[in-house]
CSV table of N, CA and C in Angstrom, one decimal:
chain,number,residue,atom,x,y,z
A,3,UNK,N,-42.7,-42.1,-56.3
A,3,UNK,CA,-41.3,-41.5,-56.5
A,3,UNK,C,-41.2,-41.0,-57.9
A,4,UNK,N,-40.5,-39.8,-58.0
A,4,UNK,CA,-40.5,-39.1,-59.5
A,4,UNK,C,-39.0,-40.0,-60.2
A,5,UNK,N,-38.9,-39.4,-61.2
A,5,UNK,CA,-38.2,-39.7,-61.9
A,5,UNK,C,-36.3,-39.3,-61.3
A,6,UNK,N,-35.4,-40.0,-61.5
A,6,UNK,CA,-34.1,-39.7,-60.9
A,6,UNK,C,-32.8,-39.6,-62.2
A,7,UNK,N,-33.0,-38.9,-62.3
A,7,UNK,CA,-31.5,-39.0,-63.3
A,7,UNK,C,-30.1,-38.2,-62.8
A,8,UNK,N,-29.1,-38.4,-63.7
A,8,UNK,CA,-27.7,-37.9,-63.1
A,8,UNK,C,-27.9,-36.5,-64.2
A,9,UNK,N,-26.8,-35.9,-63.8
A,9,UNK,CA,-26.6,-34.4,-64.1
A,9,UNK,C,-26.6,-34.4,-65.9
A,10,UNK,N,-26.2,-36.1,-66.2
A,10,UNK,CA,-26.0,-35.9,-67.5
A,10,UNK,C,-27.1,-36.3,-68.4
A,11,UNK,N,-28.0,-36.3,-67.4
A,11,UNK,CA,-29.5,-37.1,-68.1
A,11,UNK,C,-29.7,-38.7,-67.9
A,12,UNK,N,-29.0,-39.4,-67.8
A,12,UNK,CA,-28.9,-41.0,-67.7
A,12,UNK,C,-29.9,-41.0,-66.8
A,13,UNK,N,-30.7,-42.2,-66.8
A,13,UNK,CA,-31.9,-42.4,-65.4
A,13,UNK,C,-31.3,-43.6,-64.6
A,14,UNK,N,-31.5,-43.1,-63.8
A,14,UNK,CA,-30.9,-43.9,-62.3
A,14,UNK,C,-32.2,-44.8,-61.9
A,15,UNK,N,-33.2,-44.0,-61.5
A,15,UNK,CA,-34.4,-44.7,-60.8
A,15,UNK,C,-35.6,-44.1,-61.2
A,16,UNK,N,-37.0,-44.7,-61.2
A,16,UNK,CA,-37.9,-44.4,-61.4
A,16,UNK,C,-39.0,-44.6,-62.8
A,17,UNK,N,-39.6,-43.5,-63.0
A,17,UNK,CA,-40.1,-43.8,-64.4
A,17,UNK,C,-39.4,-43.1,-65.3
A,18,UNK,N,-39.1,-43.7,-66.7
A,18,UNK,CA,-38.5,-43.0,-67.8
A,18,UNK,C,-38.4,-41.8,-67.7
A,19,UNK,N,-37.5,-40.9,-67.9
A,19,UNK,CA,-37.4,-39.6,-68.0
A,19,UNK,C,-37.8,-39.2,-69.2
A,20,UNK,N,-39.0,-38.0,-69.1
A,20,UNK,CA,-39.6,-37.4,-70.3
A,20,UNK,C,-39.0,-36.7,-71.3
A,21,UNK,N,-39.4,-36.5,-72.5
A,21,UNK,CA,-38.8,-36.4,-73.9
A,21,UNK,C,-38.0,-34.7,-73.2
A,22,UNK,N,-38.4,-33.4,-72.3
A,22,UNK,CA,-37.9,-32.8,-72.0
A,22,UNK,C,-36.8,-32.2,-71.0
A,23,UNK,N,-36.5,-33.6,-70.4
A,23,UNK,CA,-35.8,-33.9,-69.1
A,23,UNK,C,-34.3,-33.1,-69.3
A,24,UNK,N,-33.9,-33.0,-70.3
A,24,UNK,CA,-32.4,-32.2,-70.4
A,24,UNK,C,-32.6,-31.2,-70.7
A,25,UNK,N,-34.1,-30.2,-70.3
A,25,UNK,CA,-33.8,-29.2,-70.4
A,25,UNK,C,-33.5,-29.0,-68.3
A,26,UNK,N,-34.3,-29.6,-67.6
A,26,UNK,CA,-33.4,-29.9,-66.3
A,26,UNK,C,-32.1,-29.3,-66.4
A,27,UNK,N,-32.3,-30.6,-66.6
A,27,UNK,CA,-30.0,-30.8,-66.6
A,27,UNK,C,-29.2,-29.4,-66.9
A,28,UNK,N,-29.9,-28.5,-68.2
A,28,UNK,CA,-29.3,-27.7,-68.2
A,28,UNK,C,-29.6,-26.7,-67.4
A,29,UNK,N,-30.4,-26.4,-66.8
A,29,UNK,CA,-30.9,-25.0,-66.0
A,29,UNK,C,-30.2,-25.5,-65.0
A,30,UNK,N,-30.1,-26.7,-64.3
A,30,UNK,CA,-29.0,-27.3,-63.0
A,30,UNK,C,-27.7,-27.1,-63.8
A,31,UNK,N,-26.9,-26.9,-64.8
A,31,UNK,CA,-25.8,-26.9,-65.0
A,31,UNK,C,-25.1,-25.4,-65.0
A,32,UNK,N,-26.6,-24.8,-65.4
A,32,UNK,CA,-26.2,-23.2,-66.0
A,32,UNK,C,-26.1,-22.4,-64.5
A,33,UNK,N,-26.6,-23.3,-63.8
A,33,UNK,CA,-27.4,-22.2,-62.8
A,33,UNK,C,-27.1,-23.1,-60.8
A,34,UNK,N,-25.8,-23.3,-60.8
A,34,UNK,CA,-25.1,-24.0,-59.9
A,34,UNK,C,-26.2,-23.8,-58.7
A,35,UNK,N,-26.4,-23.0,-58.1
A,35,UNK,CA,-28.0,-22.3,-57.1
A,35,UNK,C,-28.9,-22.8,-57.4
A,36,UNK,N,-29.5,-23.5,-57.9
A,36,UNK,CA,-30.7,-23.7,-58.4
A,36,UNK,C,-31.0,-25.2,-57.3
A,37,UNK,N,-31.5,-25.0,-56.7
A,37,UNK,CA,-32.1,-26.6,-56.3
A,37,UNK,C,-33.2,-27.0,-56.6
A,38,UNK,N,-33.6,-26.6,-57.4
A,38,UNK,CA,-35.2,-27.1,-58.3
A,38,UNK,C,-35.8,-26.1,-59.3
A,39,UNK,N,-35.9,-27.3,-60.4
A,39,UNK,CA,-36.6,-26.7,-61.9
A,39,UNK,C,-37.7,-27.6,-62.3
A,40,UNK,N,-38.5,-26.1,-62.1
A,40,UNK,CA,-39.9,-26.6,-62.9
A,40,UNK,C,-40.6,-26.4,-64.3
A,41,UNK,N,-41.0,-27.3,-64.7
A,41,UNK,CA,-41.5,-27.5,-66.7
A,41,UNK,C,-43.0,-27.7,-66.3
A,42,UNK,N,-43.5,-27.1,-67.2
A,42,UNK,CA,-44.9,-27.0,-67.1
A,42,UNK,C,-45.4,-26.9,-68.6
A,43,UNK,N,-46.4,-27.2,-68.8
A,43,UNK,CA,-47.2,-27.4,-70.5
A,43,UNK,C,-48.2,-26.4,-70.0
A,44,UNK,N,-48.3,-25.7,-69.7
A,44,UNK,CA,-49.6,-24.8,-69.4
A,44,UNK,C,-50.1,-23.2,-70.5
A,45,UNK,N,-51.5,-24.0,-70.9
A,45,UNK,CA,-51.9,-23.1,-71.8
A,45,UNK,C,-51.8,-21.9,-72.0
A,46,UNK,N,-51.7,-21.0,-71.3
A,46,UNK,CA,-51.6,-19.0,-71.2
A,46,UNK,C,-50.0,-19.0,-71.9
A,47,UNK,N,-49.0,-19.6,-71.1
A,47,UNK,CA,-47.9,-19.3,-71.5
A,47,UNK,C,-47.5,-20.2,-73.0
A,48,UNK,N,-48.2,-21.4,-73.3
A,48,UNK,CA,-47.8,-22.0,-74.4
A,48,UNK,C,-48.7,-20.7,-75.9
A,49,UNK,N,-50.0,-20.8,-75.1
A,49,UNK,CA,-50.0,-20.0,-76.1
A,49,UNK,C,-49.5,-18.4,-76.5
A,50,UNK,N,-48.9,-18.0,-75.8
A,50,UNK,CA,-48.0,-16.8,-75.9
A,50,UNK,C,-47.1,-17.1,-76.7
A,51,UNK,N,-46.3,-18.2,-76.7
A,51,UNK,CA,-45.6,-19.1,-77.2
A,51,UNK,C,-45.8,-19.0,-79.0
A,52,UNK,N,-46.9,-18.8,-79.1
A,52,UNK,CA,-47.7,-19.0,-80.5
A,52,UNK,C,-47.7,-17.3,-81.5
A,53,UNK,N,-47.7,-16.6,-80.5
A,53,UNK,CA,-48.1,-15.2,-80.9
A,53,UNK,C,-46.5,-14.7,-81.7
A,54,UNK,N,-47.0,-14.2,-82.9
A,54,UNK,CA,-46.2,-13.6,-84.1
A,54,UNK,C,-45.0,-12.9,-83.7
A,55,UNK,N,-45.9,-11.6,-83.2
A,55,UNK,CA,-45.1,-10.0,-82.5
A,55,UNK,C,-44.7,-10.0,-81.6
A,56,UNK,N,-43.9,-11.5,-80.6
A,56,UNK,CA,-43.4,-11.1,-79.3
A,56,UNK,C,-41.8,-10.8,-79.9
A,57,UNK,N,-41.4,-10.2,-78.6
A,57,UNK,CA,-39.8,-10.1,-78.6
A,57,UNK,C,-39.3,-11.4,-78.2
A,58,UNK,N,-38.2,-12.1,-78.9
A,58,UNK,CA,-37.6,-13.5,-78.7
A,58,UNK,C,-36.7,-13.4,-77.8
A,59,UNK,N,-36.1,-11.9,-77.0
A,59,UNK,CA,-35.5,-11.5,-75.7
A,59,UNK,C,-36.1,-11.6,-74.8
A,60,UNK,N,-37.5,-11.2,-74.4
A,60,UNK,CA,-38.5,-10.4,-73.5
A,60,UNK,C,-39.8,-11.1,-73.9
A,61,UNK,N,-40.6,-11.7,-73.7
A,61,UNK,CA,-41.6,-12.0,-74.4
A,61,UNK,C,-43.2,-11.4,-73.9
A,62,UNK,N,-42.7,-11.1,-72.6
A,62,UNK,CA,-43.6,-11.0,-71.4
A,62,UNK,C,-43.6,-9.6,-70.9
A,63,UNK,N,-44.2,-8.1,-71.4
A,63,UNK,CA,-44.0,-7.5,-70.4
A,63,UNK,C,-44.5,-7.3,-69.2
A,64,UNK,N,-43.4,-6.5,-67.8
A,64,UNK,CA,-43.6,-6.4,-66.7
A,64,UNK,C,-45.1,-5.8,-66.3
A,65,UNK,N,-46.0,-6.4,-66.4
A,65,UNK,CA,-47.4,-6.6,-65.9
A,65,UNK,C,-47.7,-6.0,-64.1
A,66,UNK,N,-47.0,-7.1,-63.7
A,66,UNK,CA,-47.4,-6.9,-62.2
A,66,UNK,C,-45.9,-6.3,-61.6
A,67,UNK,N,-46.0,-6.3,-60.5
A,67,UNK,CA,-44.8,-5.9,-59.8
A,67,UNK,C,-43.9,-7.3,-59.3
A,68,UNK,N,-45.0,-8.5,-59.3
A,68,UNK,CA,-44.3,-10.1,-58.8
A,68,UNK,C,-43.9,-10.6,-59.8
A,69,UNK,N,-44.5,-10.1,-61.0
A,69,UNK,CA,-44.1,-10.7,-62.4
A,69,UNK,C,-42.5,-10.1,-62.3
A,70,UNK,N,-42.5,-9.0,-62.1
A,70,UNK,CA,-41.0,-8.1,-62.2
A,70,UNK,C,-39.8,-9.0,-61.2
A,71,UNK,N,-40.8,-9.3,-60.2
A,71,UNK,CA,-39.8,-10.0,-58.7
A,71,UNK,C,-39.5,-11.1,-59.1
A,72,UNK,N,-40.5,-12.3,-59.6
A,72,UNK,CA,-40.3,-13.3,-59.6
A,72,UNK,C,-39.6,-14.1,-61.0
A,73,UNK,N,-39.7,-13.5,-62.2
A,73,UNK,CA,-39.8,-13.7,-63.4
A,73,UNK,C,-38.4,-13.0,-64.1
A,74,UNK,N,-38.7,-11.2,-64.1
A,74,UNK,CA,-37.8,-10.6,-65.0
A,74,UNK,C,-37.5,-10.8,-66.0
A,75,UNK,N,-36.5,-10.9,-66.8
A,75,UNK,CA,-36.8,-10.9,-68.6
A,75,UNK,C,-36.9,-12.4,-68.4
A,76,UNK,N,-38.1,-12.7,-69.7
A,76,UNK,CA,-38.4,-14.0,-70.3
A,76,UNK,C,-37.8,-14.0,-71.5
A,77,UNK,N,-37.2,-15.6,-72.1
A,77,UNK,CA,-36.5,-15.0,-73.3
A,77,UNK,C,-37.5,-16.4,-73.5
A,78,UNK,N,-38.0,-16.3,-75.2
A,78,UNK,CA,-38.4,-17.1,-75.7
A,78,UNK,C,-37.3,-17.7,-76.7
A,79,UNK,N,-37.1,-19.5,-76.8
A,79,UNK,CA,-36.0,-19.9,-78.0
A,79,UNK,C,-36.6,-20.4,-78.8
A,80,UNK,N,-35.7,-20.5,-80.0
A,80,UNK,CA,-36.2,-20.9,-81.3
A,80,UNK,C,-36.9,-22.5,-81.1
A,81,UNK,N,-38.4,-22.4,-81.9
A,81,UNK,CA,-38.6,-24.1,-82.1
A,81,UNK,C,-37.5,-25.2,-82.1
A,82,UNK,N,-37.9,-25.8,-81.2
A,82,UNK,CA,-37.1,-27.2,-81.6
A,82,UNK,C,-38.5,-28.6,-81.3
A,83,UNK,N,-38.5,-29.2,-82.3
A,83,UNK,CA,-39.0,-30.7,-82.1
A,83,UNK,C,-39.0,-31.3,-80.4
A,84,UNK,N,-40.4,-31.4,-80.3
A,84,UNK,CA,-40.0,-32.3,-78.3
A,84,UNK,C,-39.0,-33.2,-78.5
A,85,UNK,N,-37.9,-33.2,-77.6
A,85,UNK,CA,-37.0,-34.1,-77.4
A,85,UNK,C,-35.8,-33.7,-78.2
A,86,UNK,N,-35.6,-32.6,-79.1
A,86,UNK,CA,-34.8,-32.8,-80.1
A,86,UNK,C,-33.5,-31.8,-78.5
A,87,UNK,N,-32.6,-32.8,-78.8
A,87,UNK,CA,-31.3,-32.4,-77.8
A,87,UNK,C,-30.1,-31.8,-78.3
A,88,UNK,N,-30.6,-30.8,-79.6
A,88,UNK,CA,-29.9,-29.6,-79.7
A,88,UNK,C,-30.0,-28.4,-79.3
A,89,UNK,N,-31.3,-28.8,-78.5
A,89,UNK,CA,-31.6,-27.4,-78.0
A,89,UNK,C,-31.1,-27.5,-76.4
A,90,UNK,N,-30.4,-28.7,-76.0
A,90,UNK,CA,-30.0,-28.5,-74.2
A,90,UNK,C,-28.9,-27.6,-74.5
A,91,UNK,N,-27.7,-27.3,-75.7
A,91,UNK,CA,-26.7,-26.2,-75.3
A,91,UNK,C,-27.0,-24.9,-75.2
A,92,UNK,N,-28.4,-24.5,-75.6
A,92,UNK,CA,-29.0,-23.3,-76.0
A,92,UNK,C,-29.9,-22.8,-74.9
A,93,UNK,N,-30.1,-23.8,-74.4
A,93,UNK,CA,-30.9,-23.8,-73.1
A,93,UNK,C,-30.2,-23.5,-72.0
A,94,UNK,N,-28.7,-24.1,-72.0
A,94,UNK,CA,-27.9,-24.1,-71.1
A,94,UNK,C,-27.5,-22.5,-71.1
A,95,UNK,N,-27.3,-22.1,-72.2
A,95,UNK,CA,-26.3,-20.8,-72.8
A,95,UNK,C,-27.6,-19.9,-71.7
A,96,UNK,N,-29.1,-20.1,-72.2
A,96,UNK,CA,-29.8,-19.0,-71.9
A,96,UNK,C,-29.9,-19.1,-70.4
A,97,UNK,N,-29.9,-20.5,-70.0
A,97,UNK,CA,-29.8,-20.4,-68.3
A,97,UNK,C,-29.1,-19.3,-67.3
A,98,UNK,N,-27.9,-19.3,-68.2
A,98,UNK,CA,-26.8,-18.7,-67.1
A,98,UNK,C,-27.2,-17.3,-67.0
A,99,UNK,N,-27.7,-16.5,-67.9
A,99,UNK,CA,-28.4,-15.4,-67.7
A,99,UNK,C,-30.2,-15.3,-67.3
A,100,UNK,N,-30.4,-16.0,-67.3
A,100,UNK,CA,-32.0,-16.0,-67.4
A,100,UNK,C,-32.4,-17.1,-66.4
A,101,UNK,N,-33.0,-17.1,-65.3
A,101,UNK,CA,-33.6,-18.4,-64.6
A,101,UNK,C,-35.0,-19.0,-65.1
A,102,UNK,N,-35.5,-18.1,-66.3
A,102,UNK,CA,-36.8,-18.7,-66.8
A,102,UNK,C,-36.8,-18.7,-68.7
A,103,UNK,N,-37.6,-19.7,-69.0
A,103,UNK,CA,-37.2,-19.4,-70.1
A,103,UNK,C,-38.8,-19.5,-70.5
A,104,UNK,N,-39.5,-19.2,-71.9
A,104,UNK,CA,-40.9,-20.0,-71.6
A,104,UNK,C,-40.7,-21.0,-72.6
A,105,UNK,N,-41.8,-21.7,-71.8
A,105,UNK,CA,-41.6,-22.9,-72.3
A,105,UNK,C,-42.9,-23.7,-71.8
A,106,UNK,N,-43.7,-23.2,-70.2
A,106,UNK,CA,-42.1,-22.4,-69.4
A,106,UNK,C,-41.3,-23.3,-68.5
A,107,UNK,N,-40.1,-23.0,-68.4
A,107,UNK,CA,-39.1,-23.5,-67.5
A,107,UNK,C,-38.6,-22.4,-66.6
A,108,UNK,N,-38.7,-23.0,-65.0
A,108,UNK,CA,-38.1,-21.9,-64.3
A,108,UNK,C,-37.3,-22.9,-63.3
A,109,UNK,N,-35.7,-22.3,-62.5
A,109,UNK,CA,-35.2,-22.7,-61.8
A,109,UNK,C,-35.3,-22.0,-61.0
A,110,UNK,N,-35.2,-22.2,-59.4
A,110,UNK,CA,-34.9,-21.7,-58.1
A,110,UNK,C,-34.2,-22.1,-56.9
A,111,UNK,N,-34.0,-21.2,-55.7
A,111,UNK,CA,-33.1,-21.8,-55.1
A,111,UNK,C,-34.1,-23.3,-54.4
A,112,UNK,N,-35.3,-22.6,-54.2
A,112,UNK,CA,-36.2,-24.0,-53.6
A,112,UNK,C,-37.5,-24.3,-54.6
A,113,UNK,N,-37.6,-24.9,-54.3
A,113,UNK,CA,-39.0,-25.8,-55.0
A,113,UNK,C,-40.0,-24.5,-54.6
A,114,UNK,N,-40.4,-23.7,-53.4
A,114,UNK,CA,-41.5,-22.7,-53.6
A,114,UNK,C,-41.2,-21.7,-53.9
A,115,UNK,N,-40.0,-21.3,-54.3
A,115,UNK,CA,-39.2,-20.0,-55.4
A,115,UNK,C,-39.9,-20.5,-56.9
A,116,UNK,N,-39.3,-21.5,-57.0
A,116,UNK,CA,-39.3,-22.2,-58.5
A,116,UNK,C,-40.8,-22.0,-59.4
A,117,UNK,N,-41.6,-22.3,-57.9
A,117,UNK,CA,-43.0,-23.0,-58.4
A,117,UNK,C,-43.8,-21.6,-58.3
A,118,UNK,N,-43.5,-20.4,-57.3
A,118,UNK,CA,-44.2,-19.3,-56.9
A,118,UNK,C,-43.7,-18.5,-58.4
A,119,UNK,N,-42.7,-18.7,-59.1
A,119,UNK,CA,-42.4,-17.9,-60.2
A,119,UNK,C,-43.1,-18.8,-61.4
A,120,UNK,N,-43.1,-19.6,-61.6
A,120,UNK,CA,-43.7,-20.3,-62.6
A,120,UNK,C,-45.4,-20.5,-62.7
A,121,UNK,N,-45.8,-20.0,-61.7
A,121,UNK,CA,-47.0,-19.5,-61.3
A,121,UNK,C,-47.4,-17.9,-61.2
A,122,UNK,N,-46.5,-17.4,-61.4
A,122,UNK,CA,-46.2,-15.5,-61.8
A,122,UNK,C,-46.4,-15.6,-62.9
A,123,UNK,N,-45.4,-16.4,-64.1
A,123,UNK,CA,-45.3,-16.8,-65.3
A,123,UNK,C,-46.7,-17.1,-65.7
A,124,UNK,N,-47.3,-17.8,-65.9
A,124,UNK,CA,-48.3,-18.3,-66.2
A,124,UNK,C,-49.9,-17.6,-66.2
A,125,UNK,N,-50.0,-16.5,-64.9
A,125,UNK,CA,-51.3,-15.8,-64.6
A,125,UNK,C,-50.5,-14.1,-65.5
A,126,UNK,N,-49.1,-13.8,-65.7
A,126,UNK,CA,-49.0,-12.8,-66.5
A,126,UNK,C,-49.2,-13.1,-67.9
A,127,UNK,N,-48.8,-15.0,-68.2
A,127,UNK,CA,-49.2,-14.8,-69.9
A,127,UNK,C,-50.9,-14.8,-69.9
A,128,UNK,N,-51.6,-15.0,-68.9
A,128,UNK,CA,-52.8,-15.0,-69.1
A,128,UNK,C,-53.7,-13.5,-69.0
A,129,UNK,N,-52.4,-12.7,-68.7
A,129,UNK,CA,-53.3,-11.2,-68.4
A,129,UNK,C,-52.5,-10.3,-70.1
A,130,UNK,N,-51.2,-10.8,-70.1
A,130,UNK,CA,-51.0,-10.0,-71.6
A,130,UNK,C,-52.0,-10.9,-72.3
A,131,UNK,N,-52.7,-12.1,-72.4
A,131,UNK,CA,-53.5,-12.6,-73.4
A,131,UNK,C,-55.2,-11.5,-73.3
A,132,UNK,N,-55.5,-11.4,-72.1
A,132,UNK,CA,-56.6,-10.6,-72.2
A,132,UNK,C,-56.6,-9.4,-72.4
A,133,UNK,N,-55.4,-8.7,-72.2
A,133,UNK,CA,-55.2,-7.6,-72.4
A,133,UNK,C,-54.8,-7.3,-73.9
A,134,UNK,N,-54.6,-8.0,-74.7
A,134,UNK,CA,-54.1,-7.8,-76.0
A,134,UNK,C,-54.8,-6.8,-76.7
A,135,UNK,N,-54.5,-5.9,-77.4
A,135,UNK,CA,-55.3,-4.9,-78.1
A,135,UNK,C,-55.6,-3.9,-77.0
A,136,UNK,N,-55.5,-4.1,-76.1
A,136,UNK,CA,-55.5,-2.5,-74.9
A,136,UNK,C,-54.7,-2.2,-74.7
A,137,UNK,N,-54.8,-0.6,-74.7
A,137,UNK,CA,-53.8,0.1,-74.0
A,137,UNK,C,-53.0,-0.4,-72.8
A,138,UNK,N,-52.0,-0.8,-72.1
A,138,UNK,CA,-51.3,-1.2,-71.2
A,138,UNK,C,-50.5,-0.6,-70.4
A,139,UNK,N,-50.4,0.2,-69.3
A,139,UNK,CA,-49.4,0.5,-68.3
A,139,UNK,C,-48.2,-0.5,-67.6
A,140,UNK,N,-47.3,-1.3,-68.7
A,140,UNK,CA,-46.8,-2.1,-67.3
A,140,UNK,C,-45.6,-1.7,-67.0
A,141,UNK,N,-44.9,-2.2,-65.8
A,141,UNK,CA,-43.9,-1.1,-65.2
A,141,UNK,C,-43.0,-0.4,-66.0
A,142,UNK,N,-42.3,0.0,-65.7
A,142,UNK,CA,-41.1,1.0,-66.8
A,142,UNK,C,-40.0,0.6,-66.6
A,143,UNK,N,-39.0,0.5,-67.4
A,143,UNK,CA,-37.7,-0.1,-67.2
A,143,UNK,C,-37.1,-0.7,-66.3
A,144,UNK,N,-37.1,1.2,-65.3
A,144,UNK,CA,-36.4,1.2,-64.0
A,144,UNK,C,-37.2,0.0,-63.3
A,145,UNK,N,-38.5,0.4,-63.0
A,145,UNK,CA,-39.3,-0.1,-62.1
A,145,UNK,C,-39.0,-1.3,-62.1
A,146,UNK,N,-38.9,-2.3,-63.4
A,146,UNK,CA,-38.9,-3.3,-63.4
A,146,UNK,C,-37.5,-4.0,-63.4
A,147,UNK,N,-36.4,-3.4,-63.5
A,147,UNK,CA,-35.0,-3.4,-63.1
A,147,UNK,C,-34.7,-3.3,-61.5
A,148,UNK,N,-35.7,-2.8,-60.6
A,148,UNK,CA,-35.4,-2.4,-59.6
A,148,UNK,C,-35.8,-3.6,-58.7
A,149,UNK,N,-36.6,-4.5,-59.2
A,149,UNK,CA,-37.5,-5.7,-58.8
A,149,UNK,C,-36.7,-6.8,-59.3
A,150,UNK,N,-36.4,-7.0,-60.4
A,150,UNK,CA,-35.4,-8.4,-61.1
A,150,UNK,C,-34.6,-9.0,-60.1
A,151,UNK,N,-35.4,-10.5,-60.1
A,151,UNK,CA,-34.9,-11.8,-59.6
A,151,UNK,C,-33.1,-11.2,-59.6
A,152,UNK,N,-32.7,-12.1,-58.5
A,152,UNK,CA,-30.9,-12.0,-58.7
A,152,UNK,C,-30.5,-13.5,-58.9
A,153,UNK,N,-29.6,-13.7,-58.9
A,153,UNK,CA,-29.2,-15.6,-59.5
A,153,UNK,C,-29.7,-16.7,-58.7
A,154,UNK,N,-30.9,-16.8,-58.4
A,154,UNK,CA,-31.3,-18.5,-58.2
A,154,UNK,C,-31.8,-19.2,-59.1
């Protein structure tokens, strides 16, 4: 059994809730649709995470057409310390517009929304990472406006 907490982070059941567990809470707070959020430590997107010259709006551009479906704008947020719980209002704020943040964190209406986009996430930070220094086609505004996730 996983870990169980209430909406306000408190643990109910299970094993201790991890040093990132309120960013949960906030993507369930921001994002009333959401029946599941997933956090993942995974290297392509942490190390994007790392890179100087991204945009702290956008971090990720529209690569694939799923990346556009599933994803849409990624906003990266300022450092904060694991566990430091100044960053759940910030998280919360960016929730309401954004269902992913990297980190990465993504919410969905179900667990194979959630998990199919956070897996979008992760194979595009790993194609902007090999792609770095090439020229790049990825979709164009429209294109990628015409694709953008709607509120789960």
């Amino acid at each position: 059994m996983g870990t169980l907490t209430d909406i306000d982070g408190r643990h109910l059941d299970g094993p201790r809730p991890t040093k990132g567990a309120f960013l949960h809470a906030a993507f369930y707070l921001a994002r009333p649709t959401a029946n599941a959020v997933v956090h993942l430590h995974s290297t392509h997107a942490a190390a994007v995470s790392c890179l100087a010259d991204v945009d702290p709006a956008n971090v990720l551009p529209p690569l694939t057409p799923y990346y556009a479906l599933r994803v849409g704008t990624l906003p990266l947020l300022p450092y904060h310390a694991p566990g430091d719980a100044t960053l759940e209002p910030l998280a919360e704020t960016t929730a309401r517009d954004h269902h992913a943040i990297l980190g990465p964190v993504v919410a969905g209406a179900t667990l194979e929304q959630a998990t199919d986009a956070i897996e979008e996430l992760e194979e595009t930070a790993k194609l902007h990472l090999l792609l770095r220094g090439h020229a790049t086609r990825p979709l164009t505004p429209d294109q990628a406006a015409e694709l953008a996730p709607t509120s789960s």
